mmCIF file of C-alpha atoms and ligand atoms in Angstrom:
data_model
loop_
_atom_site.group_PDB
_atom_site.id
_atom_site.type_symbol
_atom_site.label_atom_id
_atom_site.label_comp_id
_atom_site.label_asym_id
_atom_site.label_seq_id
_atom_site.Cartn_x
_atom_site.Cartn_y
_atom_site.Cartn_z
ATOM 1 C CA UNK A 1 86.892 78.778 103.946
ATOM 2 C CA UNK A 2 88.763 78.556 100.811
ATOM 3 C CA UNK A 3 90.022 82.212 99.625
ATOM 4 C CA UNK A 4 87.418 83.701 96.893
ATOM 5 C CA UNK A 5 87.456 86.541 95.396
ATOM 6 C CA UNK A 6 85.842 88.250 92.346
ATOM 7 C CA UNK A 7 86.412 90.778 89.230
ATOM 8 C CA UNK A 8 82.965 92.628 88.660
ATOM 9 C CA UNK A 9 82.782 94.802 85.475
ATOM 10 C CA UNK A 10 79.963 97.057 84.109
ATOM 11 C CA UNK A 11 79.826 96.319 80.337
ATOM 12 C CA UNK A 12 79.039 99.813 79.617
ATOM 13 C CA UNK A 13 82.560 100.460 78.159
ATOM 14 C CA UNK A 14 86.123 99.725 77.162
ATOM 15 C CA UNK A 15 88.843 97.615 80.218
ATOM 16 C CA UNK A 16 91.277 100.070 80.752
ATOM 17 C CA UNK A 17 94.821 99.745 82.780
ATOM 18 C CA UNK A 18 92.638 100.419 86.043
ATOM 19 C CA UNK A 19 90.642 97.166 85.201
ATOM 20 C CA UNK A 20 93.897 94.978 84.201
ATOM 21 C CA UNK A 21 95.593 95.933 87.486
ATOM 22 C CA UNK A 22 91.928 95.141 89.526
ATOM 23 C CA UNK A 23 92.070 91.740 87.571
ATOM 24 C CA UNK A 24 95.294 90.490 87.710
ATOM 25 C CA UNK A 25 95.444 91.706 91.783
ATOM 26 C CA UNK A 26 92.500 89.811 92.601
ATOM 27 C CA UNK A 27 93.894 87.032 90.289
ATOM 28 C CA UNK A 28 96.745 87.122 91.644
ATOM 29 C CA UNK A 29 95.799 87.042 95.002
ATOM 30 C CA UNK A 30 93.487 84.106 94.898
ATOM 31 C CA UNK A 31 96.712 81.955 92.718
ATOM 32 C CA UNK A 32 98.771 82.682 95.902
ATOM 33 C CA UNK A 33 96.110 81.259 97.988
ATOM 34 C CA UNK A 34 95.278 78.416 95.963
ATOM 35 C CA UNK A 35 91.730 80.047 95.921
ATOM 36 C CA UNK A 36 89.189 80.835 93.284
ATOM 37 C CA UNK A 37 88.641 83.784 90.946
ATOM 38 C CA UNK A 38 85.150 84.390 89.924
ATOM 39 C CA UNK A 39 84.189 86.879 87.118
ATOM 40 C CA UNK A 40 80.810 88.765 86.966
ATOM 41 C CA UNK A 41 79.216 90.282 84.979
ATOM 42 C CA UNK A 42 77.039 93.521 86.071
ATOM 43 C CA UNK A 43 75.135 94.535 83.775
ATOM 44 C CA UNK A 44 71.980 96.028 85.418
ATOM 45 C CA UNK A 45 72.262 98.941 83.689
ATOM 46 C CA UNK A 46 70.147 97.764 80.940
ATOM 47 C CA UNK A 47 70.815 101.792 79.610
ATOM 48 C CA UNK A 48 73.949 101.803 79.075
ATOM 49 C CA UNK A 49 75.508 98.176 79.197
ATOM 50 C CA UNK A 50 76.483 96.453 75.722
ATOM 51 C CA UNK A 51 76.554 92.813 74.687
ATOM 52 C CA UNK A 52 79.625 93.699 72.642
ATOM 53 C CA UNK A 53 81.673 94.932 75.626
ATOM 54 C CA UNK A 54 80.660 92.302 77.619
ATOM 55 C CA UNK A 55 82.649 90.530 74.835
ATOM 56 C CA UNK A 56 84.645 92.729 74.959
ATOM 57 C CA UNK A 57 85.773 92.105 78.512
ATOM 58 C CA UNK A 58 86.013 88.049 78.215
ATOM 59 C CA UNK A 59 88.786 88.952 75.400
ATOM 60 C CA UNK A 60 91.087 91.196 77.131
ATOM 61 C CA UNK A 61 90.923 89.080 80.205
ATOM 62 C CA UNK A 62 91.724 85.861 78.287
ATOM 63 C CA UNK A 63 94.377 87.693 75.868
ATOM 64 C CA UNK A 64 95.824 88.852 79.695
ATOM 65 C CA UNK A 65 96.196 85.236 80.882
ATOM 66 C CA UNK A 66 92.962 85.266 83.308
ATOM 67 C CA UNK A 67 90.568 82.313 83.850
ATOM 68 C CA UNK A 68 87.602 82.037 85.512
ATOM 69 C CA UNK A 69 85.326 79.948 86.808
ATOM 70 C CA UNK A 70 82.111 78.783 84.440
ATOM 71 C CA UNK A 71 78.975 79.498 84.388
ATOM 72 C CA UNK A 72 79.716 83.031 85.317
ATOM 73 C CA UNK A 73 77.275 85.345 86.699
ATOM 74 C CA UNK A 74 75.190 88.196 84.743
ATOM 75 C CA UNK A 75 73.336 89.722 87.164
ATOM 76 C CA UNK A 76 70.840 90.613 84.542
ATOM 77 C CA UNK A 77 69.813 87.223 84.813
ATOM 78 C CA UNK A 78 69.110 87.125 88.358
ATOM 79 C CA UNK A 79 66.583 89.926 88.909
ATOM 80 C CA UNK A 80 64.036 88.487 91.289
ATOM 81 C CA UNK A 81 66.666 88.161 93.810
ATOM 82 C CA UNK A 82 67.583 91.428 93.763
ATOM 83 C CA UNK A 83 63.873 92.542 93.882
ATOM 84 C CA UNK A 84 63.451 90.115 96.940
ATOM 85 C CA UNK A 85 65.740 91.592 98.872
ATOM 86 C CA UNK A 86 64.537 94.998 98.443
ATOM 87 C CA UNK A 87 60.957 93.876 99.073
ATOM 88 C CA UNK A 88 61.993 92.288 102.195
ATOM 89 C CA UNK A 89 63.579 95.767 103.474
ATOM 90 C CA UNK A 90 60.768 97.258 102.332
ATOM 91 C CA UNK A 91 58.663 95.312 104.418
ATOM 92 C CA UNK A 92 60.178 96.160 107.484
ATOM 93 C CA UNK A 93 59.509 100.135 106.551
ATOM 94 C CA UNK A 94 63.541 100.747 105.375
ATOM 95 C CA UNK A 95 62.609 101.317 101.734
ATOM 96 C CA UNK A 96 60.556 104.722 100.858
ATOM 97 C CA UNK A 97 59.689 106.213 97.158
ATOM 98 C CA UNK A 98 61.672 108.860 95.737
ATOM 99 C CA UNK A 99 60.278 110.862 92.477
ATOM 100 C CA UNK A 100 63.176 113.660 93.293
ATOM 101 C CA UNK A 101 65.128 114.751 90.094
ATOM 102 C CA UNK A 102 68.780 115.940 90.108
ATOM 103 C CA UNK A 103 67.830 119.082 89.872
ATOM 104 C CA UNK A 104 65.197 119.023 92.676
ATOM 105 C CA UNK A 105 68.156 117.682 94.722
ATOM 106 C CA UNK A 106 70.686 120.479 93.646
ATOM 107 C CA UNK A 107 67.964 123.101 94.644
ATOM 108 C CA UNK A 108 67.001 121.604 97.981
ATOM 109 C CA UNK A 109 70.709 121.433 98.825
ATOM 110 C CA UNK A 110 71.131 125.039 98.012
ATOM 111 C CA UNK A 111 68.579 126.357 100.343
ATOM 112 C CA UNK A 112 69.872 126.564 104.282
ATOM 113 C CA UNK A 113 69.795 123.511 106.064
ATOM 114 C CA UNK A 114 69.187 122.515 109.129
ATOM 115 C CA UNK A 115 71.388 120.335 111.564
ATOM 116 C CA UNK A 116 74.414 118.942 110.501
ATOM 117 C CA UNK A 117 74.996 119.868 106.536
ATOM 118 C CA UNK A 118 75.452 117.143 103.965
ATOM 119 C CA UNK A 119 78.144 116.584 102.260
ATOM 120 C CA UNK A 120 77.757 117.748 98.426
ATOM 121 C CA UNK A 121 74.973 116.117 96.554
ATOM 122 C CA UNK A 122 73.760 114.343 99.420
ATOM 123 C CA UNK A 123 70.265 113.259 99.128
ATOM 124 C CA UNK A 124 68.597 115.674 101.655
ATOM 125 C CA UNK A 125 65.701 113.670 102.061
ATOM 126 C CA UNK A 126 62.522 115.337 100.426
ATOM 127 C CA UNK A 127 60.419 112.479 99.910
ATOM 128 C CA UNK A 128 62.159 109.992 103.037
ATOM 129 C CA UNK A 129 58.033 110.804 104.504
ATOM 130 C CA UNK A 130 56.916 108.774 102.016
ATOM 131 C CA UNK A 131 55.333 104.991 102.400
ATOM 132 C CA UNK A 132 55.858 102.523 99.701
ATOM 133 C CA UNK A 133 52.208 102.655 98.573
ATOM 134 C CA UNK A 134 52.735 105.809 97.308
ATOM 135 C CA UNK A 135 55.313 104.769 94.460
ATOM 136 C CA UNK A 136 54.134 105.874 91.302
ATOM 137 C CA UNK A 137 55.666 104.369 88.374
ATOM 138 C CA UNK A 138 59.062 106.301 87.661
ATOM 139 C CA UNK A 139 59.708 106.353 91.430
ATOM 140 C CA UNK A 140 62.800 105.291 92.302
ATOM 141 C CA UNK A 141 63.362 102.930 95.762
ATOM 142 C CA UNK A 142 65.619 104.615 98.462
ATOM 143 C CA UNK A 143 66.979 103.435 101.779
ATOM 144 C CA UNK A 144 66.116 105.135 105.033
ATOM 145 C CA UNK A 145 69.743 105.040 106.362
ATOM 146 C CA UNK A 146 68.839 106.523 109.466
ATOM 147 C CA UNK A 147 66.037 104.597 110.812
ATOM 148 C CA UNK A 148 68.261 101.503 109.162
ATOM 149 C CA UNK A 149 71.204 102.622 111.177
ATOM 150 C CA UNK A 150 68.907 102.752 114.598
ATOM 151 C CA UNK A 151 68.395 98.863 114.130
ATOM 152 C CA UNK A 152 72.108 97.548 113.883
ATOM 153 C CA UNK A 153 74.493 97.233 116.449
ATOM 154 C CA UNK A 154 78.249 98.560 115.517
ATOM 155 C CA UNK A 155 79.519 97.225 112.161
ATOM 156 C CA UNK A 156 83.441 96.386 111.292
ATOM 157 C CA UNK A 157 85.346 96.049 108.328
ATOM 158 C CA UNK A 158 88.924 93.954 107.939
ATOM 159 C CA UNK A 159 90.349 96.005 105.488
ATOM 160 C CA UNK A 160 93.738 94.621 103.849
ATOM 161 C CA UNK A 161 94.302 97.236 101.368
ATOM 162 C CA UNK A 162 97.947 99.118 101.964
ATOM 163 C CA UNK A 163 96.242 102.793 102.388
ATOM 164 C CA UNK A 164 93.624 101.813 105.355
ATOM 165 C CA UNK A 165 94.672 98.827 106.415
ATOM 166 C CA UNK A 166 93.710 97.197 109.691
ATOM 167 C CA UNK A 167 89.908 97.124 111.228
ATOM 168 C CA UNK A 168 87.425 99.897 110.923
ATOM 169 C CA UNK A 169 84.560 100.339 112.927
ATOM 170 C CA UNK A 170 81.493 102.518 110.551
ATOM 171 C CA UNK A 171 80.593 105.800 111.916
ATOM 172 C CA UNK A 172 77.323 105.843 111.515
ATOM 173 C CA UNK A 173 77.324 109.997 111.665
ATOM 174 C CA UNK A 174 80.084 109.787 108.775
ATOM 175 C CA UNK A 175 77.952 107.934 107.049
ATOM 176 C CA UNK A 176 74.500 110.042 106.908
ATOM 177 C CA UNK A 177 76.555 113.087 106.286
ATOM 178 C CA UNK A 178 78.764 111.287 103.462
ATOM 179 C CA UNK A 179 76.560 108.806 101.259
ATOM 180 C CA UNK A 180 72.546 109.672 102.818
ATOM 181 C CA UNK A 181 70.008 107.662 101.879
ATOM 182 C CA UNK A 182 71.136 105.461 98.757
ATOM 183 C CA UNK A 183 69.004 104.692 95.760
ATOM 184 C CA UNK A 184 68.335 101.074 95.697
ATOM 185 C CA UNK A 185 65.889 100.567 93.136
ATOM 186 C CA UNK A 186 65.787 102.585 90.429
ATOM 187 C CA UNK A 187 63.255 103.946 88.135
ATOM 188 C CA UNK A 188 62.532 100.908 85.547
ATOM 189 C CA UNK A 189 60.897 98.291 87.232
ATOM 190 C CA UNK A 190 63.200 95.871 89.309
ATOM 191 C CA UNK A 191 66.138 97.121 88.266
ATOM 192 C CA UNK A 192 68.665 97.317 91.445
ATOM 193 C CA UNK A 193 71.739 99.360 92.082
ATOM 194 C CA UNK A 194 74.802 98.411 91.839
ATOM 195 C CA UNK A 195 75.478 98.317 95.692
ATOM 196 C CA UNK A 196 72.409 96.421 96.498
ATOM 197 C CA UNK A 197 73.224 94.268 93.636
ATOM 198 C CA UNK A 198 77.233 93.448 94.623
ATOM 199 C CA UNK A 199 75.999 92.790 98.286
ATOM 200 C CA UNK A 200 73.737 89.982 97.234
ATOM 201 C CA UNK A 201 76.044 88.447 94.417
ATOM 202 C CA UNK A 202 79.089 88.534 97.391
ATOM 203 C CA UNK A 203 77.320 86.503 99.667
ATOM 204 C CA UNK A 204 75.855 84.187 96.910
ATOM 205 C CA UNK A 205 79.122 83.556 95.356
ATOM 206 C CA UNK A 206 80.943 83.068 98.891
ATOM 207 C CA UNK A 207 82.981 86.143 98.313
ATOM 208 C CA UNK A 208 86.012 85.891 101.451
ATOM 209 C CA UNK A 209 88.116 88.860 99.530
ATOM 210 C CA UNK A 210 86.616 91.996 97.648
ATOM 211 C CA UNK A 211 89.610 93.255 95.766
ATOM 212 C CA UNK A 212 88.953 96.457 94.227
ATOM 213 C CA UNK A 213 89.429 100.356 93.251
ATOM 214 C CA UNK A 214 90.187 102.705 96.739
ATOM 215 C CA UNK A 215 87.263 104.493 95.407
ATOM 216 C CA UNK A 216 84.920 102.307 96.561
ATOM 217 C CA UNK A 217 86.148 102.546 100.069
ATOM 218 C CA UNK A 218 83.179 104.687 101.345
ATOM 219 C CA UNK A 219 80.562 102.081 99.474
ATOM 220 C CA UNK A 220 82.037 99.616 101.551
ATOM 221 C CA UNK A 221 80.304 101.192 104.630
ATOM 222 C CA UNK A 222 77.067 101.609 103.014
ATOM 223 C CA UNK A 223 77.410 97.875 101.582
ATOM 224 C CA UNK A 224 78.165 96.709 105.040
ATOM 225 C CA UNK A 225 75.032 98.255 106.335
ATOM 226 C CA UNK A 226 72.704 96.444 103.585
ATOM 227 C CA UNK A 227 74.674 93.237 104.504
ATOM 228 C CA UNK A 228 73.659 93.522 107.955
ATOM 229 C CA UNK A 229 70.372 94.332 106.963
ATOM 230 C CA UNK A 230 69.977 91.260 104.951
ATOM 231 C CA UNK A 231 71.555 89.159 107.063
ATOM 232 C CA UNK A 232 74.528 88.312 104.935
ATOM 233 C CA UNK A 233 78.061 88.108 106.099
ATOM 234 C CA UNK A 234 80.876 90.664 105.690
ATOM 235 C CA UNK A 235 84.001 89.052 103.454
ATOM 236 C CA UNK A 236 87.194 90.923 104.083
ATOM 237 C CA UNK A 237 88.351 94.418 101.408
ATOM 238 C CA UNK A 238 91.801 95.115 99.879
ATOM 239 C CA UNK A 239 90.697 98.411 98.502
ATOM 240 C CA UNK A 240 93.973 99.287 96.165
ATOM 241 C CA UNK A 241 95.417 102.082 94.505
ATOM 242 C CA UNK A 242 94.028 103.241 91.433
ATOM 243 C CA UNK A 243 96.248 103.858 88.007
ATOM 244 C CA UNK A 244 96.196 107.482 86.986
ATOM 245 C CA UNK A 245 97.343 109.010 83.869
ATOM 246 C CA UNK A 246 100.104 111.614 83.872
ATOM 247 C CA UNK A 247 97.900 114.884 85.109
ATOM 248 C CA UNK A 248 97.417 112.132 88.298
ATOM 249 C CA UNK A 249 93.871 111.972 87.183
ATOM 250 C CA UNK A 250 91.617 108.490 87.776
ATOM 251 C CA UNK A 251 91.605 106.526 84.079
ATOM 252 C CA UNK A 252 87.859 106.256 83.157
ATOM 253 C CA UNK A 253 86.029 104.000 80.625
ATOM 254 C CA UNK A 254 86.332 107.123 78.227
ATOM 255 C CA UNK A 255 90.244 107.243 77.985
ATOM 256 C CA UNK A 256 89.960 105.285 75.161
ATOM 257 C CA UNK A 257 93.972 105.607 74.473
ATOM 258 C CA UNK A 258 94.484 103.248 78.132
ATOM 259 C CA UNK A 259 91.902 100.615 76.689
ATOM 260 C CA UNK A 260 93.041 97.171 76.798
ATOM 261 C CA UNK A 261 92.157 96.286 73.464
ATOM 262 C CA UNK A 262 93.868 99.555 72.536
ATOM 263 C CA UNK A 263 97.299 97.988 73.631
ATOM 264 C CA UNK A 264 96.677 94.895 72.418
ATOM 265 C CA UNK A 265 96.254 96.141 68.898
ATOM 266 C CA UNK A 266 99.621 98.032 69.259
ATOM 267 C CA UNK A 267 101.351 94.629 69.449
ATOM 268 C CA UNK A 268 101.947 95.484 73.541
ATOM 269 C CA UNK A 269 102.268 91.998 75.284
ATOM 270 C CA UNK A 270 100.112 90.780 78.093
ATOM 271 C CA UNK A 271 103.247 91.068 80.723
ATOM 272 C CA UNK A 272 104.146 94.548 79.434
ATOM 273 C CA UNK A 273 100.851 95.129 81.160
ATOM 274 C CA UNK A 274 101.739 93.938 83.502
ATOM 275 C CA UNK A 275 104.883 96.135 84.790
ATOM 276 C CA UNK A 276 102.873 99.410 83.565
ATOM 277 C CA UNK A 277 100.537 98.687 86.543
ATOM 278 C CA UNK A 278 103.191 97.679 88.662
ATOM 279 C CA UNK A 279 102.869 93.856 89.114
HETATM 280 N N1 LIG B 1 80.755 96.995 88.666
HETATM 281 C C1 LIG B 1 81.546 97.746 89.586
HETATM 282 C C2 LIG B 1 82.520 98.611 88.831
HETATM 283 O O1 LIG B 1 82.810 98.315 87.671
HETATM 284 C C3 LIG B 1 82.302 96.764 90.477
HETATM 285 C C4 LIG B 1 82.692 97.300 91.770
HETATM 286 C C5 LIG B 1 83.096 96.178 92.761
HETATM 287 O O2 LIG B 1 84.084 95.509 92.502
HETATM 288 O O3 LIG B 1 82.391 95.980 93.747
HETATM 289 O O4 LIG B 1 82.965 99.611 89.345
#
């Protein structure tokens, strides 16, 4: 299978160093291998995603030397397969309601629980009783990782990333107590999360190599279990090091001063980029 892999930003705010380094790995990567590099665009978070950073984005990856393949993907165009897929868990009783708010969370997770305790903000499971023809509008669509987890056999990952690499079998225990039962579908009508979303755009791109942040290395387990669930095939993970800033703290889309476009108006060239995220 010829190496693919993919760059997947949220439009919802400036490229910083952290995305030039995820780009230009995964570029790079799939140049060595005489693969493909896919961009997409995911931008189901009709709240807070922009047209003009979506614009945004195709600039500073052109201005860094990237190319992609065309037509590119914007998962806001392909709803109804996201809502499939979540109808077809649903069908087979792995999807429940949810009409919990944060703060209903935060106070059922401060009362004493029993069994093993969650990890923090961990969905405890208030409304898991629930059917689906309950859902009220303004429900949100969660997975029942438990009874999900009773119908798989074990899962493994190939992970190539430096920090864990090798194979890794998922503990489902780890899992329950670490991630719960995810949100799949939430509130606004068909709009999918970004997990169930990425799952379903890997396999229908022909994704072989995920190349992204090491702080999507739990996801990956959860991910793995919805592509098992859906009957969609695992591609390998090189989960790499992210760029911090000098208090050793993760760049977000809000440290404006690390933006790409921030650089490129100070007259910084595309390979100076390049050896401040150590390529
Ligand atoms: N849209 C996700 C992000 O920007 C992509 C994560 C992934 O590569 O799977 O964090």
């Amino acid at each position: 299978m010829t190496f693919t892999t993919r760059f997947a930003p949220s439009p919802t705010g400036p490229l910083h160093l952290g995305h030039a380094y995820s780009a230009l790995l995964a570029f790079d990567m799939a140049q060595a291998q005489q693969g493909r590099f896919l961009l997409r665009i995911e931008d189901t978070d009709t709240g807070r995603s922009r047209l003009a950073w979506e614009q945004q984005i195709y600039e500073d990856l052109t201005w860094l030397g990237l190319t992609w393949e065309h037509p590119l993907l914007r998962q806001s165009e392909h709803l109804p397969h996201y809502n499939a897929a979540l109808m077809k868990l649903a069908e087979r009783g792995l999807i429940y309601p949810c009409s919990c708010r944060r703060s209903d969370i935060k106070a059922a997770l401060s009362a004493p629980q029993e069994g093993v305790p969650l990890a923090p903000g961990v969905y405890p499971g208030m409304c898991r009783h629930r059917k689906m023809d309950t859902r009220q509008s303004g429900d949100a669509l969660r997975l029942n990782l438990g009874h999900a987890l009773k119908t798989l056999g074990p899962l493994n990952m190939i992970e190539t990333g430096a920090k864990h690499s090798g194979t890794h079998q998922l503990d489902p225990k780890q899992l329950m107590r670490d991630v719960g039962d995810p949100v799949l579908g939430r509130k606004e009508i068909e709009t999918p999360s970004y997990v169930l979303a990425a799952v379903i755009d890997d396999a229908a791109q022909e994704i072989t190599h995920v190349v992204r942040g090491e702080d999507l290395y739990q996801t990956t387990f959860l991910q793995m279990v919805l592509q098992a669930l859906l009957d969609l095939p695992t591609p390998i993970y090189h989960h790499h090091g992210l760029i911090r800033d000098e208090q050793g703290k993760r760049l977000a889309k809000r440290d404006d001063a690390r933006a790409i476009s921030k650089y490129r108006a100070d007259g910084v060239s595309p390979s100076k980029i390049r050896t401040l995220v150590g390529l």
